PDB file of C-alpha atoms in Angstrom:
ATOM      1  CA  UNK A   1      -4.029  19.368   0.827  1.00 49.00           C
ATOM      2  CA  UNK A   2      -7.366  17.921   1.707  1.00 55.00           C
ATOM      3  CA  UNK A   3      -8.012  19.969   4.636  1.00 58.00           C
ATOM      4  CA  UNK A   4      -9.968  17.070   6.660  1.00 70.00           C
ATOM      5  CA  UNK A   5      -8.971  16.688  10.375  1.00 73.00           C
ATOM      6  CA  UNK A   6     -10.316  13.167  11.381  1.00 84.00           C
ATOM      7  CA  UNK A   7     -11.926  11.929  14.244  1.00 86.00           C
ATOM      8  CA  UNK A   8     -11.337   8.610  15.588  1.00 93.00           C
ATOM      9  CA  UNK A   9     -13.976   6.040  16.702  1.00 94.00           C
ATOM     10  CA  UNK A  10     -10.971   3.625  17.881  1.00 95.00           C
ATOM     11  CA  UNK A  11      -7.945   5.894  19.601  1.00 94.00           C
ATOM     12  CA  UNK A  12      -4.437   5.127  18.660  1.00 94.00           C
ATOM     13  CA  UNK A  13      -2.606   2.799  20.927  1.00 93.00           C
ATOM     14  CA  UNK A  14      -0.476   4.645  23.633  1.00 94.00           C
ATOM     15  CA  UNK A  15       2.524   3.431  22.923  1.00 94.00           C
ATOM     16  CA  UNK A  16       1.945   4.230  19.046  1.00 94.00           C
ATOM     17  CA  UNK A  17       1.088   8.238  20.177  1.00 95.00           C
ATOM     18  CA  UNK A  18       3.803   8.588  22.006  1.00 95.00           C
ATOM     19  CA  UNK A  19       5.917   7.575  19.214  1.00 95.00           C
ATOM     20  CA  UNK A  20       4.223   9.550  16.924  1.00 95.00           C
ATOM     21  CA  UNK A  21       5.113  12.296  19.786  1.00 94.00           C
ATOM     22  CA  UNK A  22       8.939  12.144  19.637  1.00 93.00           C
ATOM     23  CA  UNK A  23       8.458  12.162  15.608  1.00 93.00           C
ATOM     24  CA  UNK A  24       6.992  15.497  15.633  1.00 91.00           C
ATOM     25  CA  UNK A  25       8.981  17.451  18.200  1.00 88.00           C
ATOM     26  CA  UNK A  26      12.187  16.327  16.531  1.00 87.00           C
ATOM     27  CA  UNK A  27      11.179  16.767  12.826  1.00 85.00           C
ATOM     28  CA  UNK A  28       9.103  19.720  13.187  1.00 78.00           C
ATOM     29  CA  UNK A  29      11.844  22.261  14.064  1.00 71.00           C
ATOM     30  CA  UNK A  30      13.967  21.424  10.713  1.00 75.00           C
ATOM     31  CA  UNK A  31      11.684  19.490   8.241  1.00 73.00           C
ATOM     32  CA  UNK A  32       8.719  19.845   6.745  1.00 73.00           C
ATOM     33  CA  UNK A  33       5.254  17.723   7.596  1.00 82.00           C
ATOM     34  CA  UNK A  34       5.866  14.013   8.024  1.00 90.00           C
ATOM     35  CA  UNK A  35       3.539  11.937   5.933  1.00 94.00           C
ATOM     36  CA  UNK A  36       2.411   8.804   7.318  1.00 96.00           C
ATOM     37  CA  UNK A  37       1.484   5.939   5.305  1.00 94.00           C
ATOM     38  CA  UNK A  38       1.700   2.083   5.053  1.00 92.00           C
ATOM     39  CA  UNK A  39      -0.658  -0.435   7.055  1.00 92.00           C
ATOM     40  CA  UNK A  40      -0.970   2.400   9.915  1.00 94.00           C
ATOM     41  CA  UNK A  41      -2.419   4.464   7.291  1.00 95.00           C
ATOM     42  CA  UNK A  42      -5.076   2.098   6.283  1.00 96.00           C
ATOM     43  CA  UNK A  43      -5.752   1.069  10.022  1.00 95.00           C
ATOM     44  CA  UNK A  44      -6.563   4.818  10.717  1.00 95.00           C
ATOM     45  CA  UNK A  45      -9.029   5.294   7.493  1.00 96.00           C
ATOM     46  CA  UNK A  46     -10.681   1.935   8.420  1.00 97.00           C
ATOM     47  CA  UNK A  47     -10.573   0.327  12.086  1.00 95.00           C
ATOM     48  CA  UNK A  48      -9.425   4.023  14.040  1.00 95.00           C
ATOM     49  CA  UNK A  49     -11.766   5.620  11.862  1.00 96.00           C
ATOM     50  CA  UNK A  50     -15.030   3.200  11.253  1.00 96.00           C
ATOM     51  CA  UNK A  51     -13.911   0.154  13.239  1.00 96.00           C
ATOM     52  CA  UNK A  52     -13.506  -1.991  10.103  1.00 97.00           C
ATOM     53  CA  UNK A  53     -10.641  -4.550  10.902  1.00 94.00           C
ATOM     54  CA  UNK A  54      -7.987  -5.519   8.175  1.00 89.00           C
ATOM     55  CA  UNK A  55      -7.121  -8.439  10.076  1.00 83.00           C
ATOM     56  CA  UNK A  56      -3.327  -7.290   9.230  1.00 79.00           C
ATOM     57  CA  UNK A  57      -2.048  -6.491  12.320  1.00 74.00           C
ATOM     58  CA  UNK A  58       0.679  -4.075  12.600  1.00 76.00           C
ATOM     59  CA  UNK A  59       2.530  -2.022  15.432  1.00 76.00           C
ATOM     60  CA  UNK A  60       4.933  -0.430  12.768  1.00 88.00           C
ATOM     61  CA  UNK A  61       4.620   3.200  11.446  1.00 93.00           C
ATOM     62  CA  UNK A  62       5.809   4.308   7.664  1.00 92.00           C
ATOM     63  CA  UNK A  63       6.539   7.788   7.360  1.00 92.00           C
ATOM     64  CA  UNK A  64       7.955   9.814   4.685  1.00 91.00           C
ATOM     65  CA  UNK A  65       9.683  12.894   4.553  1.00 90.00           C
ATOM     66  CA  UNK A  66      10.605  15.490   1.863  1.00 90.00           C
ATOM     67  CA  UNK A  67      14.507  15.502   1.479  1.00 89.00           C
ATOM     68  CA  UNK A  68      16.825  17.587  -0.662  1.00 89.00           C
ATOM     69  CA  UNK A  69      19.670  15.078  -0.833  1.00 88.00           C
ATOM     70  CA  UNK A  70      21.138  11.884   1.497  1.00 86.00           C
ATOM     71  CA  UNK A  71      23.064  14.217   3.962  1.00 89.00           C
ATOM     72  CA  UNK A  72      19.402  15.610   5.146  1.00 88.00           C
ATOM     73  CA  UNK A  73      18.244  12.382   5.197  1.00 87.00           C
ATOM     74  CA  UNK A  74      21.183  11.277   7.549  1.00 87.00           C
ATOM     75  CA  UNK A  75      20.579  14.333   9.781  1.00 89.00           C
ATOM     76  CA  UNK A  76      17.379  13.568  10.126  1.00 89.00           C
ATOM     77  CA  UNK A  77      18.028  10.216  11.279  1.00 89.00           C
ATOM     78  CA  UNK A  78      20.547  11.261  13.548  1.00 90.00           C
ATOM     79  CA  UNK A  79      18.413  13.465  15.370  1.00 90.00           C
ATOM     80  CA  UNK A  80      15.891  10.567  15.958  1.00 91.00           C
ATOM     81  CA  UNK A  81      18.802   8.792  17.643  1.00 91.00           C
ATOM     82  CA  UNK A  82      19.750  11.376  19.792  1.00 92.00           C
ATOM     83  CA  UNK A  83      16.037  11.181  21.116  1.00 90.00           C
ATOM     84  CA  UNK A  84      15.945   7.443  21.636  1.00 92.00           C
ATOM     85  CA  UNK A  85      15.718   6.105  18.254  1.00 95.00           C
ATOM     86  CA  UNK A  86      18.256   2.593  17.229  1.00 93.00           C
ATOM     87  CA  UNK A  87      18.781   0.929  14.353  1.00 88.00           C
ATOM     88  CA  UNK A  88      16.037  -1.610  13.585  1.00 79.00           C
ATOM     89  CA  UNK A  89      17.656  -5.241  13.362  1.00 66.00           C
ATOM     90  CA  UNK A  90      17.288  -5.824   9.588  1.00 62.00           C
ATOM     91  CA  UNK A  91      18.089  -4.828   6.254  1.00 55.00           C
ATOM     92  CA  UNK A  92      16.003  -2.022   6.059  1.00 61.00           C
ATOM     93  CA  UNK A  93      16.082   1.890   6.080  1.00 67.00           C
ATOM     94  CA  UNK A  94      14.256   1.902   9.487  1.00 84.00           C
ATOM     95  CA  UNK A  95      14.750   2.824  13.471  1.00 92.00           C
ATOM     96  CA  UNK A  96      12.803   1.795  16.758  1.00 93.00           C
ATOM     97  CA  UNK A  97      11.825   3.562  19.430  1.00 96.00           C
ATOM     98  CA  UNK A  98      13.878   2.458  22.512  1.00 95.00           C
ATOM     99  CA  UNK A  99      10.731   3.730  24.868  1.00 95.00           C
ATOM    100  CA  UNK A 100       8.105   2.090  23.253  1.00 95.00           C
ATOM    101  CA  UNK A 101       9.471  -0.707  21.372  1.00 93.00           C
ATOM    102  CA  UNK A 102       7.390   0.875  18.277  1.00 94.00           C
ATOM    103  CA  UNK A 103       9.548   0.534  14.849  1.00 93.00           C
ATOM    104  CA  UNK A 104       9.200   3.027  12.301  1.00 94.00           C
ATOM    105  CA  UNK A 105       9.940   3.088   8.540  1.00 90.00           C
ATOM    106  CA  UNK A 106      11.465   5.990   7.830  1.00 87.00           C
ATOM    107  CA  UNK A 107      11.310   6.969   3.943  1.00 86.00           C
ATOM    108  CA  UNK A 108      12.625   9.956   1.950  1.00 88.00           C
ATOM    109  CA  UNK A 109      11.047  11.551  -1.128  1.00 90.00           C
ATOM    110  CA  UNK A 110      11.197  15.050  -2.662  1.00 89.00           C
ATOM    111  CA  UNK A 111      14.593  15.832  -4.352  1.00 87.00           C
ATOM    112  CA  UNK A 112      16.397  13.469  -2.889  1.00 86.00           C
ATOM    113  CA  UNK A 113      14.957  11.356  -6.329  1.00 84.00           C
ATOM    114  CA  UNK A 114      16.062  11.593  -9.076  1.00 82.00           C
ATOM    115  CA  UNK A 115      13.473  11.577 -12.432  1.00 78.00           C
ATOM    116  CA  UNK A 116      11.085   9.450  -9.288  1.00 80.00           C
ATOM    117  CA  UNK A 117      13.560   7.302  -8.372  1.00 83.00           C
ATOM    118  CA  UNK A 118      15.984   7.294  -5.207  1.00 78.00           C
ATOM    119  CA  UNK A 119      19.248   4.984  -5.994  1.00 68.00           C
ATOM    120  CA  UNK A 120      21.582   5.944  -3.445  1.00 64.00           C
ATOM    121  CA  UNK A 121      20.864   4.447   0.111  1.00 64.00           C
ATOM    122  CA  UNK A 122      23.244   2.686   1.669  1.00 58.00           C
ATOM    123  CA  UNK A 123      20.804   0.596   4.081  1.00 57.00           C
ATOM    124  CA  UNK A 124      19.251  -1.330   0.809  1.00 56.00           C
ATOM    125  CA  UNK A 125      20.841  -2.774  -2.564  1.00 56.00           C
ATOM    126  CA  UNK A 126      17.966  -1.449  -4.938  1.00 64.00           C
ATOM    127  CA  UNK A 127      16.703   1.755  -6.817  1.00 71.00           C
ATOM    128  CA  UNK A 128      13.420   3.094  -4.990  1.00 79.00           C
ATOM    129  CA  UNK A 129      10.150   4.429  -6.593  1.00 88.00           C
ATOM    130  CA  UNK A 130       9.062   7.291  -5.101  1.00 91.00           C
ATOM    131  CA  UNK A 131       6.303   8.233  -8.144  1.00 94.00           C
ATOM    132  CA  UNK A 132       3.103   9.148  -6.168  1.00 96.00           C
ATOM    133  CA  UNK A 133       4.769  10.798  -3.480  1.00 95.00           C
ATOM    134  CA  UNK A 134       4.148  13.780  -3.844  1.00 94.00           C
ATOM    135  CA  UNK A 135       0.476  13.796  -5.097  1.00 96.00           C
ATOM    136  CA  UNK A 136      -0.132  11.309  -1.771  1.00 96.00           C
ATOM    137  CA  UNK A 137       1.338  14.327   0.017  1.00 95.00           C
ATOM    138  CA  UNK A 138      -0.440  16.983  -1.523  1.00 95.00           C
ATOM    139  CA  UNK A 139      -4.331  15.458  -1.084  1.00 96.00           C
ATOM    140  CA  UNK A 140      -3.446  14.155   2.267  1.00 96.00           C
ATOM    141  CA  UNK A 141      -5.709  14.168   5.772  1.00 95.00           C
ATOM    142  CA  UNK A 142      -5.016  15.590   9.391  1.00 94.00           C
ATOM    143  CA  UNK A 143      -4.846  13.454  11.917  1.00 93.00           C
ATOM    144  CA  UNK A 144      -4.472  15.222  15.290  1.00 92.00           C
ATOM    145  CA  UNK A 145      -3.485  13.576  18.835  1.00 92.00           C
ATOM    146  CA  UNK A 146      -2.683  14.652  22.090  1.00 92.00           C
ATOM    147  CA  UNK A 147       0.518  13.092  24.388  1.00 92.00           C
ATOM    148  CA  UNK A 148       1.270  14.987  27.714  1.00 90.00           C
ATOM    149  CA  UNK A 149      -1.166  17.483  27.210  1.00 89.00           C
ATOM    150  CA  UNK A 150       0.977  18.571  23.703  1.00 90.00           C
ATOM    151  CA  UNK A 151      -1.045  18.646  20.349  1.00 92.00           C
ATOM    152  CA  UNK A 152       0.599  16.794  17.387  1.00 91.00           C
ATOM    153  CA  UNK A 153      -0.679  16.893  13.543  1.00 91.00           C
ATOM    154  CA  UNK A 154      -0.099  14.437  11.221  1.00 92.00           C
ATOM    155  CA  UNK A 155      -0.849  14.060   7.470  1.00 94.00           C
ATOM    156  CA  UNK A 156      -1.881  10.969   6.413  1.00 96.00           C
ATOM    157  CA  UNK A 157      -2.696   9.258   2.959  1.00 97.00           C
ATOM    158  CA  UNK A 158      -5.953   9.513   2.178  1.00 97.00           C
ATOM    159  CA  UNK A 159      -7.696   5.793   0.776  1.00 98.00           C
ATOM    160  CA  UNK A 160      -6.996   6.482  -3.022  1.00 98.00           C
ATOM    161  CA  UNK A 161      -3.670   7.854  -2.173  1.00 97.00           C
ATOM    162  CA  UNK A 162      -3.037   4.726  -0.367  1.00 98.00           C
ATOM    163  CA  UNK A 163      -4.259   2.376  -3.463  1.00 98.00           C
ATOM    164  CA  UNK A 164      -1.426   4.313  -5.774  1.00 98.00           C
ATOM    165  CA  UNK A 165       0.979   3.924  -3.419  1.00 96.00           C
ATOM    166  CA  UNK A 166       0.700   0.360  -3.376  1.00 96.00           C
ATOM    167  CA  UNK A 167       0.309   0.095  -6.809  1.00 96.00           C
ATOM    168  CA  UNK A 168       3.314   1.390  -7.376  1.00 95.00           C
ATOM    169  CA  UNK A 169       5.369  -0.362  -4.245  1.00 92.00           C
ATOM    170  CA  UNK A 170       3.901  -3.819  -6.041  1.00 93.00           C
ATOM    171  CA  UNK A 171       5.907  -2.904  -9.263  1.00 92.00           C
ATOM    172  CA  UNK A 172       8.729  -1.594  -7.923  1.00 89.00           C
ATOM    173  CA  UNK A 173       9.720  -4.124  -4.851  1.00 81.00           C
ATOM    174  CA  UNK A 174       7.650  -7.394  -6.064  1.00 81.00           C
ATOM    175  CA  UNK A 175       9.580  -9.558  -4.434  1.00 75.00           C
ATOM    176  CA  UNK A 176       9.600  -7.407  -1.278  1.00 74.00           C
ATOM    177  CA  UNK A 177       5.741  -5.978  -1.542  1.00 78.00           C
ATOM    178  CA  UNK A 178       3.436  -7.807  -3.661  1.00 80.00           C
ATOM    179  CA  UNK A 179       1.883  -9.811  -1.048  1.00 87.00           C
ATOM    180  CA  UNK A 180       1.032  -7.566   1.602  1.00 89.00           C
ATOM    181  CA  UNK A 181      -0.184  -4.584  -0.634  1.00 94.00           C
ATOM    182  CA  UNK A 182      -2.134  -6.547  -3.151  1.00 95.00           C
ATOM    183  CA  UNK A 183      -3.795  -7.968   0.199  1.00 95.00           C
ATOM    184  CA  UNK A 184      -4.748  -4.235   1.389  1.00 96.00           C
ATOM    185  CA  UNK A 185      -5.941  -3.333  -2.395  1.00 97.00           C
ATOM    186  CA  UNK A 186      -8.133  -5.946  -2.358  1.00 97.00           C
ATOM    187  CA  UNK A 187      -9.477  -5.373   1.430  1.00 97.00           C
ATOM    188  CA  UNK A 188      -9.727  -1.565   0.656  1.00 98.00           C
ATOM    189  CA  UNK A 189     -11.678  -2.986  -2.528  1.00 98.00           C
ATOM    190  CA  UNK A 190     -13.915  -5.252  -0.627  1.00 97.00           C
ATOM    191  CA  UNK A 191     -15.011  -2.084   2.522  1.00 98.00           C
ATOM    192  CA  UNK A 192     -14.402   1.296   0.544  1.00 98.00           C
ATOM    193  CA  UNK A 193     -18.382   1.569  -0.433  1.00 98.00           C
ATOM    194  CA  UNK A 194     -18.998   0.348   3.627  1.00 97.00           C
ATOM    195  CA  UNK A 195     -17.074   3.269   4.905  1.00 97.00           C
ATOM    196  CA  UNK A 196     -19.500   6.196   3.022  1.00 95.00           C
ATOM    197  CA  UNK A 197     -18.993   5.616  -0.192  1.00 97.00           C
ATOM    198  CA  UNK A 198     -21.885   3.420  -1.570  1.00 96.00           C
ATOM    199  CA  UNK A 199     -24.085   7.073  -2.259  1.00 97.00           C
ATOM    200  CA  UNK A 200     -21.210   8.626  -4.388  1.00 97.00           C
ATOM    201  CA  UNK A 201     -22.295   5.956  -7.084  1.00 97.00           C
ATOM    202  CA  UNK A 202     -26.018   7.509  -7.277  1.00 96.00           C
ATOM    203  CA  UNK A 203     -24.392  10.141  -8.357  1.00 96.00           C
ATOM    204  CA  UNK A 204     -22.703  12.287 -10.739  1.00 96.00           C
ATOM    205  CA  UNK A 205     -20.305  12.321 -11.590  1.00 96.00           C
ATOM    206  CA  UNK A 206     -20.121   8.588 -10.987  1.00 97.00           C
ATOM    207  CA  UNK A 207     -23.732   7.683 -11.438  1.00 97.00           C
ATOM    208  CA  UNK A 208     -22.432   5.668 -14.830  1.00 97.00           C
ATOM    209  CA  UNK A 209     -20.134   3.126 -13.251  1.00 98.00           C
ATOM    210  CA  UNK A 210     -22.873   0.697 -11.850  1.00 98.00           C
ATOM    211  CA  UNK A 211     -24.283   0.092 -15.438  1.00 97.00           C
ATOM    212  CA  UNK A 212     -20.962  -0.198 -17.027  1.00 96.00           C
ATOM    213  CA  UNK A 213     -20.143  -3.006 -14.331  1.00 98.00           C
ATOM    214  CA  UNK A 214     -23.641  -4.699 -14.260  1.00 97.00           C
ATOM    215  CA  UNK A 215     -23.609  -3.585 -10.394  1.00 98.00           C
ATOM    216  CA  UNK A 216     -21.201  -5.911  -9.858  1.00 98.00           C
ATOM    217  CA  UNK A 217     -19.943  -3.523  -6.728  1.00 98.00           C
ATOM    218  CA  UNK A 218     -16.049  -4.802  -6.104  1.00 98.00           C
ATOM    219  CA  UNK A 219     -15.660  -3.808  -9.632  1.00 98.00           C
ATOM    220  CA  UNK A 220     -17.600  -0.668  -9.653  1.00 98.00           C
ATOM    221  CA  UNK A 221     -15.437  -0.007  -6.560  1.00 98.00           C
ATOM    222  CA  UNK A 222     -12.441  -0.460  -8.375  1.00 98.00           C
ATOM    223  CA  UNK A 223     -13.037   1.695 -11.128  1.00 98.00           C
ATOM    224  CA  UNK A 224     -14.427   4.694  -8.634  1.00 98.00           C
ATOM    225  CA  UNK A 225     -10.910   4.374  -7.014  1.00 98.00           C
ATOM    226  CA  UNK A 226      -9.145   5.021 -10.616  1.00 98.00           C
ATOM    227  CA  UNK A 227     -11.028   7.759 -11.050  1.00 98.00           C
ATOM    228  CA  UNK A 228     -10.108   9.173  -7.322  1.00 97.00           C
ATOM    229  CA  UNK A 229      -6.380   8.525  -8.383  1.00 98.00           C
ATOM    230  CA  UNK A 230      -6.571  10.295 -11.696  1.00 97.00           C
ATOM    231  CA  UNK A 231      -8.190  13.661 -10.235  1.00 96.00           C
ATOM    232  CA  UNK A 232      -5.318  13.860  -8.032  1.00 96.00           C
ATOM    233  CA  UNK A 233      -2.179  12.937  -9.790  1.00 97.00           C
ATOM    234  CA  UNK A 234      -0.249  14.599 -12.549  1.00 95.00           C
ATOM    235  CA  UNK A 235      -0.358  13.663 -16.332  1.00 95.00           C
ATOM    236  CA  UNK A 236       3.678  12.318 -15.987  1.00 94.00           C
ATOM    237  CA  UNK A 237       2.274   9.678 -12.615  1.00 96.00           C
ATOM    238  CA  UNK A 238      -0.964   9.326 -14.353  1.00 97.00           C
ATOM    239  CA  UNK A 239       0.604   7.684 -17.329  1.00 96.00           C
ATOM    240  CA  UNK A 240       3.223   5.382 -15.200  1.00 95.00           C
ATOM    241  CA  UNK A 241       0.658   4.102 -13.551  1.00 97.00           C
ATOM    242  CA  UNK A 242      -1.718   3.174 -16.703  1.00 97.00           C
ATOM    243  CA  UNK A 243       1.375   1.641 -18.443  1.00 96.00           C
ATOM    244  CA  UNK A 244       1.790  -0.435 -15.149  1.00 95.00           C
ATOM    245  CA  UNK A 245      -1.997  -1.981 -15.318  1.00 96.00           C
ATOM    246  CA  UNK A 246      -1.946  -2.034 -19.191  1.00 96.00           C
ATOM    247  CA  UNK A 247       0.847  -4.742 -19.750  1.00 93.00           C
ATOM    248  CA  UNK A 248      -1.340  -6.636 -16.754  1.00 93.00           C
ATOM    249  CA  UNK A 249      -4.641  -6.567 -18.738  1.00 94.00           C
ATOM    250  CA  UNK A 250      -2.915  -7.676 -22.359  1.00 90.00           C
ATOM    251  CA  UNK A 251      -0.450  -9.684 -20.836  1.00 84.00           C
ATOM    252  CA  UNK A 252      -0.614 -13.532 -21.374  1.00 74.00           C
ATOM    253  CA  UNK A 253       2.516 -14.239 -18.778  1.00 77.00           C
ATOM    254  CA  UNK A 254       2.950 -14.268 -15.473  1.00 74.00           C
ATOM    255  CA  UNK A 255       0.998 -11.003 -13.626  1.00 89.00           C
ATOM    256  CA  UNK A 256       2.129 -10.428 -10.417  1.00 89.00           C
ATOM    257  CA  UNK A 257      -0.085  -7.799  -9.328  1.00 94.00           C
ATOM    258  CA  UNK A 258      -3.307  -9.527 -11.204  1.00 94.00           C
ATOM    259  CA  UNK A 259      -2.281 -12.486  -9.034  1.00 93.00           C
ATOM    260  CA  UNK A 260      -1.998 -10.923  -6.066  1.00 94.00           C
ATOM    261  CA  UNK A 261      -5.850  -9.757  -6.397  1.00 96.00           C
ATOM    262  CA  UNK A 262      -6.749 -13.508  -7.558  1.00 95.00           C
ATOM    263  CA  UNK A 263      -5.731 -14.371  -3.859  1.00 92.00           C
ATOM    264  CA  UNK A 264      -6.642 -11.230  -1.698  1.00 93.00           C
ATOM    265  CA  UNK A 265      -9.601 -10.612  -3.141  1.00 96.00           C
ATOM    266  CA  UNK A 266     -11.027 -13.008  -6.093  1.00 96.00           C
ATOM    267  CA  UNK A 267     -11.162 -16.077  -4.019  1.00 94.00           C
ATOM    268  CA  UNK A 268      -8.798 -17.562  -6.348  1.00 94.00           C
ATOM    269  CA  UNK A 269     -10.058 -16.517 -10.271  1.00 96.00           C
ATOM    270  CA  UNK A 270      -7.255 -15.338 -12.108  1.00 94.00           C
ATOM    271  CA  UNK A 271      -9.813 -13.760 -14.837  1.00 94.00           C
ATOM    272  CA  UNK A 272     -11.810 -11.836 -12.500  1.00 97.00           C
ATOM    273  CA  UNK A 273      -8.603 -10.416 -10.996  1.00 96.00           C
ATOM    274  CA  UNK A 274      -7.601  -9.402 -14.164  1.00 96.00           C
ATOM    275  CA  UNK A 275     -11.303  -7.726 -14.942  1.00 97.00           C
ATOM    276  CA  UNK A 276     -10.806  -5.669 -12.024  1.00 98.00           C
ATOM    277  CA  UNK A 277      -7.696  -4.728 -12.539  1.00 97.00           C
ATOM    278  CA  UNK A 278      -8.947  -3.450 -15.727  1.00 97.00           C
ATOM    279  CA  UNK A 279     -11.444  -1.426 -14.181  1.00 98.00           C
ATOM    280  CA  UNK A 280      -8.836   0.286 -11.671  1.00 98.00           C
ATOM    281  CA  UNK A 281      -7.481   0.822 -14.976  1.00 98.00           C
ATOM    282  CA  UNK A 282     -10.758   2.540 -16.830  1.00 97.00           C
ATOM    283  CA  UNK A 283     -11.145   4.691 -14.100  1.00 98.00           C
ATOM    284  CA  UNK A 284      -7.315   6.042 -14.033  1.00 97.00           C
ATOM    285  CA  UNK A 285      -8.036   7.117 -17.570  1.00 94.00           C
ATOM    286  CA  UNK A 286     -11.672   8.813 -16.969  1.00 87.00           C
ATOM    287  CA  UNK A 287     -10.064  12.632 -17.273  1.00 68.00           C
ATOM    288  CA  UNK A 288     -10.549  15.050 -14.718  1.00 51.00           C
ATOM    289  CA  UNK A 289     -13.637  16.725 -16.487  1.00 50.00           C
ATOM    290  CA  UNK A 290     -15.467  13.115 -16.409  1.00 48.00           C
ATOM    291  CA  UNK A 291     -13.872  12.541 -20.464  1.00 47.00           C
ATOM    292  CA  UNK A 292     -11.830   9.381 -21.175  1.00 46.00           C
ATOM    293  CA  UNK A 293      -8.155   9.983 -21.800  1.00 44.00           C
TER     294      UNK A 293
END
């Protein structure tokens, strides 16, 4: 894990912490580190952390937890209750926080999947991706906050971690996801260089991208993210994920993803939204060591 513990230029809301409170003192007896992710995830990399607004509000928080099987899961959940959690009011694996009125996504990944995918909850009526996961997990940062005079720790996905999870969400739930997480690919697109990034592509190893994008920067920003999502994922996620942007880039149908990025980010040009996607793409396959795979 990227051993990073943040600080915040914008706090967390009150209500949010104390949340975020409960979460920890009931999971941290019996389960391992929650991971939080979602839009609270990229609120805290850009507006808690920078004060760069997505202009996507949210007062939810998405968390996921490893789980060996449903019955753990269920525990889990059961536990929250017993603190003050209910059942959110739609079809959704999710609970509020009677106290705060704060809802929270609660997700399970680990071997509760099967071969990446979970097909066995009973809140929703489709299989669930959960590729990613575990790499998001694994090169995640700290966040730390303080309720009652208590220290909590969080882990939370780091910005490339954040891009492959919504990748993959897009492809998985389209009908569900594609809207909202092609609209935070293309803002984390559009302020990743603004948030101390811009000096990482003077040098190596990514001094090469400008000149292969004619400095064209929300495409030279889109390939440095590929490249930050192929150092951290295996081979097995590495390849879903290129298979995923390859039938975009040759595709002459319908593109879901490609169209989401004509709208969120590519003020409405379907073949500039389909370069970029193609660079996300070149940099997933730029190999650890700097080769092309």
């Amino acid at each position: 894990m990227t051993d990073t513990c943040v600080t915040l230029l914008n706090p967390v809301d009150e209500k949010r912490c104390r949340t975020l409170a409960k979460l920890d003192l009931t999971a941290k007896a019996q389960w391992p580190e929650m991971l939080l992710l979602g839009a609270f995830a990229r609120d805290l990399l850009f507006w808690h952390m920078h004060g760069i607004e997505s202009h996507r509000e949210t007062m939810d928080v998405d968390i996921v937890v490893q789980m060996k099987d449903l019955d753990a899961y269920n525990r889990f959940r059961s536990s929250l209750m017993e603190k003050g959690f209910t059942d959110k009011d739609v079809d959704f694996p999710g609970l509020r926080d009677t106290e705060t009125n704060v809802e929270v996504d609660l997700l399970p990944f680990g071997e509760i999947a099967k071969d990446g995918v979970i097909t066995d909850w009973p809140e929703i009526d489709d299989s669930w991706s959960v590729v990613g996961m575990q790499e998001a997990y694994d090169h995640a940062w700290r966040l730390e906050i303080s309720v009652n005079g208590n220290t909590h720790m969080f882990r939370f996905v780091s910005v490339p971690g954040l891009v492959l999870l919504k990748i993959v969400a897009v492809f998985d739930r389209p009908k569900r996801r594609y809207q909202r997480d092609t609209y935070d690919i293309g803002f984390v697109i559009k302020e990743y260089l603004n948030i101390g990034n811009k000096i990482r592509l003077l040098n190596p190893p990514h001094d090469d991208i400008l000149d292969k994008v004619d400095s064209d920067l929300d495409r030279a920003t889109a390939c440095l993210l590929g490249r930050e999502i192929s150092s951290m994922v295996s081979e097995s996620t590495k390849r879903y994920v290129v298979d995923l942007l390859a039938k975009e880039v040759k595709s002459q149908s319908y593109c879901l993803f490609t169209q989401g990025l004509q709208d969120s980010l590519c003020r409405g040009s379907f073949p500039r939204a389909r370069i970029i996607v193609g660079d996300i793409l070149d940099g997933l396959k730029w190999g650890r060591q700097g080769q092309i795979v």
